[in-house]
PDB file of C-alpha atoms and ligand atoms in Angstrom:
ATOM      1  CA  MET A   3     124.029 151.707  82.038  1.00 40.00           C
ATOM      2  CA  VAL A   4     125.362 149.580  83.912  1.00 42.00           C
ATOM      3  CA  ALA A   5     123.425 150.845  86.624  1.00 43.00           C
ATOM      4  CA  GLY A   6     120.011 150.066  85.041  1.00 43.00           C
ATOM      5  CA  LEU A   7     122.020 145.839  84.513  1.00 44.00           C
ATOM      6  CA  LEU A   8     122.674 145.985  88.174  1.00 43.00           C
ATOM      7  CA  LEU A   9     118.802 147.004  88.610  1.00 45.00           C
ATOM      8  CA  VAL A  10     117.864 144.391  86.020  1.00 48.00           C
ATOM      9  CA  GLY A  11     117.836 141.839  88.760  1.00 47.00           C
ATOM     10  CA  CYS A  12     117.456 143.308  92.530  1.00 50.00           C
ATOM     11  CA  GLY A  13     113.606 142.693  93.923  1.00 58.00           C
ATOM     12  CA  PRO A  14     110.422 141.246  92.590  1.00 67.00           C
ATOM     13  CA  ARG A  15     108.858 141.878  89.577  1.00 85.00           C
ATOM     14  CA  SER A  16     105.423 144.310  89.765  1.00 92.00           C
ATOM     15  CA  VAL A  17     102.999 142.861  88.513  1.00 95.00           C
ATOM     16  CA  ALA A  18     101.542 145.938  87.181  1.00 96.00           C
ATOM     17  CA  GLY A  19     104.773 146.394  85.412  1.00 94.00           C
ATOM     18  CA  MET A  20     104.796 142.643  83.347  1.00 93.00           C
ATOM     19  CA  ASP A  21     103.019 143.798  80.452  1.00 94.00           C
ATOM     20  CA  GLU A  22     102.940 140.536  79.402  1.00 94.00           C
ATOM     21  CA  VAL A  23     100.516 139.325  81.522  1.00 97.00           C
ATOM     22  CA  TYR A  24      97.578 141.138  80.355  1.00 97.00           C
ATOM     23  CA  PHE A  25      95.838 140.976  77.520  1.00 97.00           C
ATOM     24  CA  ALA A  26      93.744 144.170  76.135  1.00 96.00           C
ATOM     25  CA  TRP A  27      91.383 143.113  73.619  1.00 96.00           C
ATOM     26  CA  ASP A  28      93.231 143.668  71.364  1.00 94.00           C
ATOM     27  CA  GLN A  29      94.584 141.047  68.477  1.00 92.00           C
ATOM     28  CA  ARG A  30      96.936 139.111  70.291  1.00 94.00           C
ATOM     29  CA  ARG A  31      96.811 135.274  69.974  1.00 96.00           C
ATOM     30  CA  VAL A  32      99.331 134.187  72.178  1.00 97.00           C
ATOM     31  CA  LEU A  33      98.884 135.229  76.427  1.00 97.00           C
ATOM     32  CA  CYS A  34     100.681 134.838  79.298  1.00 96.00           C
ATOM     33  CA  GLY A  35     100.292 134.034  82.797  1.00 96.00           C
ATOM     34  CA  VAL A  36     102.003 135.416  86.467  1.00 95.00           C
ATOM     35  CA  THR A  37     101.790 133.053  89.024  1.00 93.00           C
ATOM     36  CA  ILE A  38      99.944 133.733  92.132  1.00 95.00           C
ATOM     37  CA  ASP A  39     101.299 129.692  93.653  1.00 93.00           C
ATOM     38  CA  ASP A  40     102.774 130.325  97.004  1.00 93.00           C
ATOM     39  CA  GLY A  41     103.826 126.441  97.668  1.00 87.00           C
ATOM     40  CA  LEU A  42     107.494 125.356  98.313  1.00 70.00           C
ATOM     41  CA  ARG A  43     108.491 125.146  94.967  1.00 70.00           C
ATOM     42  CA  SER A  44     107.433 128.344  93.726  1.00 68.00           C
ATOM     43  CA  ASN A  45     110.267 130.895  93.302  1.00 73.00           C
ATOM     44  CA  PHE A  46     107.551 134.129  92.932  1.00 82.00           C
ATOM     45  CA  VAL A  47     105.091 135.322  95.467  1.00 88.00           C
ATOM     46  CA  PRO A  48     103.743 138.178  94.877  1.00 91.00           C
ATOM     47  CA  SER A  49     102.429 140.054  97.617  1.00 94.00           C
ATOM     48  CA  LEU A  50      98.515 140.565  97.743  1.00 96.00           C
ATOM     49  CA  ASP A  51      99.336 143.951  97.529  1.00 97.00           C
ATOM     50  CA  ASN A  52     101.352 143.272  94.380  1.00 96.00           C
ATOM     51  CA  LEU A  53      98.552 141.436  93.098  1.00 97.00           C
ATOM     52  CA  ARG A  54      95.930 144.160  93.986  1.00 98.00           C
ATOM     53  CA  GLU A  55      97.863 146.974  92.222  1.00 98.00           C
ATOM     54  CA  GLY A  56      98.208 144.637  89.061  1.00 98.00           C
ATOM     55  CA  MET A  57      94.124 144.386  89.349  1.00 98.00           C
ATOM     56  CA  GLU A  58      93.987 147.887  89.550  1.00 98.00           C
ATOM     57  CA  ARG A  59      95.725 148.520  86.189  1.00 98.00           C
ATOM     58  CA  ALA A  60      93.617 146.048  84.831  1.00 98.00           C
ATOM     59  CA  ARG A  61      89.771 147.809  85.740  1.00 98.00           C
ATOM     60  CA  ARG A  62      91.776 151.251  84.647  1.00 98.00           C
ATOM     61  CA  ARG A  63      93.117 149.714  81.370  1.00 97.00           C
ATOM     62  CA  GLU A  64      89.798 147.801  80.498  1.00 97.00           C
ATOM     63  CA  GLU A  65      92.252 144.607  80.089  1.00 97.00           C
ATOM     64  CA  VAL A  66      92.704 141.137  81.026  1.00 98.00           C
ATOM     65  CA  LEU A  67      94.668 140.429  83.793  1.00 98.00           C
ATOM     66  CA  ILE A  68      95.962 136.534  83.511  1.00 98.00           C
ATOM     67  CA  PHE A  69      96.951 134.146  86.695  1.00 98.00           C
ATOM     68  CA  TYR A  70      98.187 130.745  86.422  1.00 97.00           C
ATOM     69  CA  ALA A  71      98.236 128.047  89.966  1.00 96.00           C
ATOM     70  CA  HIS A  72      98.396 124.301  89.548  1.00 96.00           C
ATOM     71  CA  GLU A  73      97.575 122.414  92.953  1.00 96.00           C
ATOM     72  CA  PRO A  74      95.127 124.068  95.365  1.00 97.00           C
ATOM     73  CA  GLY A  75      95.913 122.930  98.842  1.00 95.00           C
ATOM     74  CA  ALA A  76      99.897 122.086  97.796  1.00 93.00           C
ATOM     75  CA  GLY A  77     101.172 124.439  95.286  1.00 92.00           C
ATOM     76  CA  LEU A  78      99.007 127.434  96.530  1.00 96.00           C
ATOM     77  CA  SER A  79      97.306 126.606  99.935  1.00 96.00           C
ATOM     78  CA  VAL A  80      93.477 127.548  99.768  1.00 97.00           C
ATOM     79  CA  GLU A  81      93.995 130.123 102.020  1.00 97.00           C
ATOM     80  CA  ARG A  82      96.077 131.950  99.586  1.00 97.00           C
ATOM     81  CA  LEU A  83      93.380 130.926  97.208  1.00 98.00           C
ATOM     82  CA  GLU A  84      90.393 132.588  98.750  1.00 98.00           C
ATOM     83  CA  SER A  85      92.925 136.200  99.050  1.00 98.00           C
ATOM     84  CA  VAL A  86      92.844 136.167  96.061  1.00 98.00           C
ATOM     85  CA  LEU A  87      89.239 135.565  94.523  1.00 98.00           C
ATOM     86  CA  ALA A  88      87.757 138.191  97.299  1.00 98.00           C
ATOM     87  CA  LEU A  89      90.593 140.234  96.337  1.00 98.00           C
ATOM     88  CA  VAL A  90      89.628 139.919  92.856  1.00 98.00           C
ATOM     89  CA  ASN A  91      85.506 140.684  94.138  1.00 98.00           C
ATOM     90  CA  ASP A  92      86.797 143.800  95.896  1.00 98.00           C
ATOM     91  CA  VAL A  93      88.971 145.642  92.724  1.00 98.00           C
ATOM     92  CA  GLY A  94      85.366 145.021  91.120  1.00 97.00           C
ATOM     93  CA  LEU A  95      86.717 142.964  88.402  1.00 98.00           C
ATOM     94  CA  ASP A  96      85.037 139.925  86.683  1.00 96.00           C
ATOM     95  CA  PHE A  97      86.437 136.679  86.282  1.00 98.00           C
ATOM     96  CA  LEU A  98      87.172 135.532  82.581  1.00 97.00           C
ATOM     97  CA  THR A  99      87.309 132.077  81.531  1.00 98.00           C
ATOM     98  CA  PHE A 100      89.539 131.674  77.966  1.00 97.00           C
ATOM     99  CA  ASP A 101      86.851 130.964  75.877  1.00 95.00           C
ATOM    100  CA  GLU A 102      85.977 134.409  76.371  1.00 96.00           C
ATOM    101  CA  LEU A 103      88.791 136.044  74.931  1.00 96.00           C
ATOM    102  CA  HIS A 104      88.273 135.703  72.179  1.00 84.00           C
ATOM    103  CA  GLY A 105      84.894 136.832  71.220  1.00 76.00           C
ATOM    104  CA  PRO A 106      83.078 140.334  70.988  1.00 80.00           C
ATOM    105  CA  ALA A 107      85.714 142.553  73.109  1.00 83.00           C
ATOM    106  CA  GLY A 108      84.774 141.930  76.540  1.00 88.00           C
ATOM    107  CA  GLY A 109      86.014 144.825  79.880  1.00 93.00           C
ATOM    108  CA  ALA A 110      88.135 144.529  82.631  1.00 97.00           C
ATOM    109  CA  GLY A 111      89.068 141.380  84.107  1.00 98.00           C
ATOM    110  CA  VAL A 112      90.645 138.691  85.414  1.00 98.00           C
ATOM    111  CA  ALA A 113      91.812 134.872  84.072  1.00 98.00           C
ATOM    112  CA  LEU A 114      91.892 132.583  86.339  1.00 98.00           C
ATOM    113  CA  THR A 115      93.884 129.964  84.802  1.00 98.00           C
ATOM    114  CA  PHE A 116      94.980 126.331  86.860  1.00 98.00           C
ATOM    115  CA  ASP A 117      97.400 123.810  85.074  1.00 97.00           C
ATOM    116  CA  ASP A 118      97.970 119.514  84.879  1.00 97.00           C
ATOM    117  CA  ALA A 119      95.288 117.524  86.408  1.00 97.00           C
ATOM    118  CA  HIS A 120      94.388 118.144  90.118  1.00 98.00           C
ATOM    119  CA  ILE A 121      91.454 117.311  89.577  1.00 98.00           C
ATOM    120  CA  ASP A 122      90.390 115.883  92.775  1.00 98.00           C
ATOM    121  CA  GLU A 123      91.642 119.240  94.503  1.00 98.00           C
ATOM    122  CA  TRP A 124      90.139 121.490  91.417  1.00 98.00           C
ATOM    123  CA  HIS A 125      86.680 119.602  92.020  1.00 98.00           C
ATOM    124  CA  GLY A 126      86.919 120.302  95.768  1.00 98.00           C
ATOM    125  CA  GLN A 127      87.088 124.055  95.631  1.00 98.00           C
ATOM    126  CA  ARG A 128      83.799 124.274  93.501  1.00 98.00           C
ATOM    127  CA  ALA A 129      82.585 125.604  96.767  1.00 98.00           C
ATOM    128  CA  LEU A 130      84.977 128.442  97.112  1.00 98.00           C
ATOM    129  CA  PHE A 131      84.916 129.241  93.776  1.00 98.00           C
ATOM    130  CA  ALA A 132      81.113 129.429  93.491  1.00 98.00           C
ATOM    131  CA  ALA A 133      81.329 131.935  96.609  1.00 98.00           C
ATOM    132  CA  TYR A 134      83.321 134.418  95.290  1.00 98.00           C
ATOM    133  CA  ASP A 135      81.405 133.915  92.073  1.00 98.00           C
ATOM    134  CA  ALA A 136      84.845 132.260  89.699  1.00 98.00           C
ATOM    135  CA  ARG A 137      84.824 131.469  86.974  1.00 98.00           C
ATOM    136  CA  VAL A 138      87.684 129.693  86.173  1.00 98.00           C
ATOM    137  CA  THR A 139      89.664 128.122  83.320  1.00 98.00           C
ATOM    138  CA  PHE A 140      91.419 124.318  83.670  1.00 98.00           C
ATOM    139  CA  PHE A 141      94.407 123.358  81.441  1.00 98.00           C
ATOM    140  CA  VAL A 142      94.336 119.861  81.508  1.00 98.00           C
ATOM    141  CA  THR A 143      97.031 117.244  80.298  1.00 98.00           C
ATOM    142  CA  ARG A 144      97.159 113.411  80.173  1.00 97.00           C
ATOM    143  CA  ILE A 145      92.970 113.855  79.711  1.00 96.00           C
ATOM    144  CA  HIS A 146      93.352 110.128  78.221  1.00 94.00           C
ATOM    145  CA  LEU A 147      94.319 109.037  80.953  1.00 96.00           C
ATOM    146  CA  LEU A 148      91.573 109.889  83.584  1.00 97.00           C
ATOM    147  CA  SER A 149      89.342 107.521  85.363  1.00 97.00           C
ATOM    148  CA  ASP A 150      85.214 107.733  84.901  1.00 97.00           C
ATOM    149  CA  ARG A 151      85.001 109.429  87.575  1.00 98.00           C
ATOM    150  CA  ARG A 152      87.459 112.269  87.708  1.00 98.00           C
ATOM    151  CA  LEU A 153      86.280 112.782  83.645  1.00 98.00           C
ATOM    152  CA  ASP A 154      82.663 113.619  85.761  1.00 98.00           C
ATOM    153  CA  MET A 155      84.244 115.995  88.339  1.00 98.00           C
ATOM    154  CA  LEU A 156      85.855 117.488  84.998  1.00 98.00           C
ATOM    155  CA  HIS A 157      81.695 117.255  84.196  1.00 98.00           C
ATOM    156  CA  GLU A 158      81.070 119.368  86.974  1.00 98.00           C
ATOM    157  CA  LEU A 159      83.186 121.750  86.672  1.00 98.00           C
ATOM    158  CA  TYR A 160      82.187 122.162  83.017  1.00 98.00           C
ATOM    159  CA  ALA A 161      78.562 122.730  84.058  1.00 98.00           C
ATOM    160  CA  ASP A 162      79.346 125.360  86.750  1.00 98.00           C
ATOM    161  CA  GLY A 163      80.979 127.416  83.938  1.00 98.00           C
ATOM    162  CA  HIS A 164      84.696 126.490  84.158  1.00 98.00           C
ATOM    163  CA  ALA A 165      86.767 126.733  80.986  1.00 98.00           C
ATOM    164  CA  ILE A 166      87.757 123.372  80.636  1.00 98.00           C
ATOM    165  CA  GLU A 167      90.972 123.720  78.108  1.00 98.00           C
ATOM    166  CA  SER A 168      94.527 121.337  76.574  1.00 98.00           C
ATOM    167  CA  HIS A 169      97.698 121.181  78.137  1.00 98.00           C
ATOM    168  CA  GLY A 170      99.195 118.719  76.059  1.00 98.00           C
ATOM    169  CA  LEU A 171      98.791 114.915  75.777  1.00 98.00           C
ATOM    170  CA  ASN A 172     100.935 114.280  77.842  1.00 98.00           C
ATOM    171  CA  HIS A 173     102.942 117.257  78.777  1.00 97.00           C
ATOM    172  CA  VAL A 174     105.956 117.155  76.931  1.00 96.00           C
ATOM    173  CA  ASN A 175     108.775 120.500  76.402  1.00 94.00           C
ATOM    174  CA  GLY A 176     106.962 122.062  73.011  1.00 95.00           C
ATOM    175  CA  PRO A 177     110.808 122.593  71.805  1.00 94.00           C
ATOM    176  CA  ASP A 178     112.865 120.321  72.998  1.00 94.00           C
ATOM    177  CA  TYR A 179     109.803 117.380  71.003  1.00 97.00           C
ATOM    178  CA  VAL A 180     110.403 119.621  68.055  1.00 97.00           C
ATOM    179  CA  GLN A 181     113.700 119.479  67.936  1.00 96.00           C
ATOM    180  CA  GLU A 182     113.414 115.775  68.287  1.00 97.00           C
ATOM    181  CA  HIS A 183     111.135 114.936  66.278  1.00 98.00           C
ATOM    182  CA  GLY A 184     109.797 117.757  64.022  1.00 98.00           C
ATOM    183  CA  LEU A 185     106.745 120.298  64.435  1.00 98.00           C
ATOM    184  CA  GLN A 186     104.639 117.949  62.794  1.00 98.00           C
ATOM    185  CA  ALA A 187     104.716 115.400  65.042  1.00 98.00           C
ATOM    186  CA  TYR A 188     103.826 117.568  67.671  1.00 98.00           C
ATOM    187  CA  ILE A 189     101.076 118.624  66.083  1.00 98.00           C
ATOM    188  CA  ASP A 190     100.087 115.586  65.560  1.00 98.00           C
ATOM    189  CA  ASP A 191     101.327 113.613  69.056  1.00 98.00           C
ATOM    190  CA  GLU A 192     100.540 116.308  71.437  1.00 98.00           C
ATOM    191  CA  VAL A 193      98.380 119.083  70.574  1.00 98.00           C
ATOM    192  CA  LEU A 194      95.335 117.194  68.374  1.00 98.00           C
ATOM    193  CA  PRO A 195      94.782 114.544  70.287  1.00 98.00           C
ATOM    194  CA  SER A 196      94.645 116.110  73.593  1.00 98.00           C
ATOM    195  CA  LEU A 197      91.941 118.477  71.460  1.00 98.00           C
ATOM    196  CA  VAL A 198      90.176 115.062  69.955  1.00 98.00           C
ATOM    197  CA  VAL A 199      90.009 113.711  73.516  1.00 98.00           C
ATOM    198  CA  LEU A 200      88.346 116.750  74.992  1.00 98.00           C
ATOM    199  CA  ARG A 201      86.041 117.439  71.792  1.00 98.00           C
ATOM    200  CA  ARG A 202      84.946 113.550  72.529  1.00 97.00           C
ATOM    201  CA  GLU A 203      83.787 113.842  76.100  1.00 97.00           C
ATOM    202  CA  GLY A 204      81.732 116.884  75.091  1.00 97.00           C
ATOM    203  CA  PHE A 205      83.997 119.654  75.874  1.00 98.00           C
ATOM    204  CA  SER A 206      84.696 122.528  73.276  1.00 97.00           C
ATOM    205  CA  PRO A 207      88.807 123.504  74.064  1.00 98.00           C
ATOM    206  CA  THR A 208      89.935 127.228  72.317  1.00 97.00           C
ATOM    207  CA  THR A 209      92.456 127.500  73.984  1.00 98.00           C
ATOM    208  CA  PHE A 210      96.489 125.319  74.137  1.00 98.00           C
ATOM    209  CA  ALA A 211      98.234 126.270  77.294  1.00 98.00           C
ATOM    210  CA  TYR A 212     102.336 124.930  76.884  1.00 97.00           C
ATOM    211  CA  PRO A 213     103.388 122.728  79.297  1.00 95.00           C
ATOM    212  CA  PHE A 214     106.367 124.385  81.260  1.00 91.00           C
ATOM    213  CA  GLY A 215     104.969 127.628  79.249  1.00 92.00           C
ATOM    214  CA  ALA A 216     108.106 126.216  76.440  1.00 92.00           C
ATOM    215  CA  ARG A 217     106.907 128.370  73.102  1.00 93.00           C
ATOM    216  CA  THR A 218     108.529 129.421  70.117  1.00 94.00           C
ATOM    217  CA  SER A 219     107.296 131.547  67.494  1.00 95.00           C
ATOM    218  CA  GLU A 220     107.129 129.017  65.120  1.00 96.00           C
ATOM    219  CA  ILE A 221     105.164 126.471  67.110  1.00 97.00           C
ATOM    220  CA  ASP A 222     102.249 129.501  68.354  1.00 97.00           C
ATOM    221  CA  ARG A 223     101.857 129.017  63.909  1.00 98.00           C
ATOM    222  CA  ALA A 224     100.921 125.519  64.228  1.00 98.00           C
ATOM    223  CA  VAL A 225      99.485 125.078  67.026  1.00 98.00           C
ATOM    224  CA  LEU A 226      96.601 128.469  66.229  1.00 98.00           C
ATOM    225  CA  GLU A 227      95.626 126.883  63.507  1.00 98.00           C
ATOM    226  CA  HIS A 228      93.772 124.634  65.550  1.00 98.00           C
ATOM    227  CA  VAL A 229      93.294 126.921  68.674  1.00 98.00           C
ATOM    228  CA  ALA A 230      92.671 130.506  68.829  1.00 97.00           C
ATOM    229  CA  LEU A 231      94.554 131.206  71.899  1.00 97.00           C
ATOM    230  CA  VAL A 232      98.009 129.836  73.191  1.00 98.00           C
ATOM    231  CA  ARG A 233      99.200 130.375  76.478  1.00 97.00           C
ATOM    232  CA  SER A 234     102.492 130.859  78.124  1.00 96.00           C
ATOM    233  CA  ILE A 235     104.037 132.436  81.082  1.00 93.00           C
ATOM    234  CA  ALA A 236     105.968 135.293  82.392  1.00 90.00           C
ATOM    235  CA  TRP A 237     109.218 134.375  84.141  1.00 80.00           C
ATOM    236  CA  THR A 238     109.344 136.015  87.043  1.00 71.00           C
ATOM    237  CA  ILE A 239     112.623 136.553  88.141  1.00 64.00           C
ATOM    238  CA  ARG A 240     114.618 139.237  86.171  1.00 60.00           C
ATOM    239  CA  THR A 241     118.082 137.835  84.307  1.00 61.00           C
ATOM    240  CA  PRO A 242     119.181 139.257  81.336  1.00 61.00           C
ATOM    241  CA  LEU A 243     120.855 135.832  80.584  1.00 59.00           C
ATOM    242  CA  VAL A 244     117.799 133.875  79.765  1.00 62.00           C
ATOM    243  CA  ALA A 245     114.716 134.895  77.579  1.00 66.00           C
ATOM    244  CA  SER A 246     110.871 135.087  78.514  1.00 72.00           C
ATOM    245  CA  PRO A 247     109.044 132.626  77.309  1.00 81.00           C
ATOM    246  CA  CYS A 248     106.507 135.540  76.152  1.00 86.00           C
ATOM    247  CA  PRO A 249     106.862 137.362  73.509  1.00 85.00           C
TER     248      PRO A 249
HETATM  249 ZN1   ZN B 302     101.702 121.654  83.075  1.00 94.89          ZN
END
């Protein structure tokens, strides 16, 4: 027992062992991603071998492996992004967007997601995405503050086959907001207005990605009345002291 606890604290996690970052085309509606960012703030950078093993599990079991990243050229180096895209092609997996994860069951794939509002940097990788037939999901926050120029960029990404989804109106921490203002206020202030603006702009949001991955089962139930899926993030440092946000 003691040895087991000690092992829990050791070493980087194996992506293939993280059940919470795979979607098996079942009834699960709270999905989690694992980071591929390699920037300075990233405390866990899975090696390409680790990612390959993770992708091979997805292929074997016909699951979808979910990745998240932020800003190409900063949090995620462009070199690393290209390596990951090439690896997906090499392992023979399809790219799936989040709006494809709640329709008829598909097969093995990778759902690559980008969070926040790095519109210029995302748009700057259009050619790279196209070169690898990569269709990805952009979870956008503060969309009501975007300039027309950046909204046009989002529309170009959408026209390329990428999905434009919600990452909250103002990127607040859900459980904190609920504690202070109540669950209904969170839905009314943070979730619904974000969906309204996305729809007004001509997008069709189906998924809400929690800022900071922060969620509770109570919040899931309320948000899932308005979207088909929610996305959180897997803890990548093993610690017995902090509960993972993934259910
Ligand atoms: Zn975020």
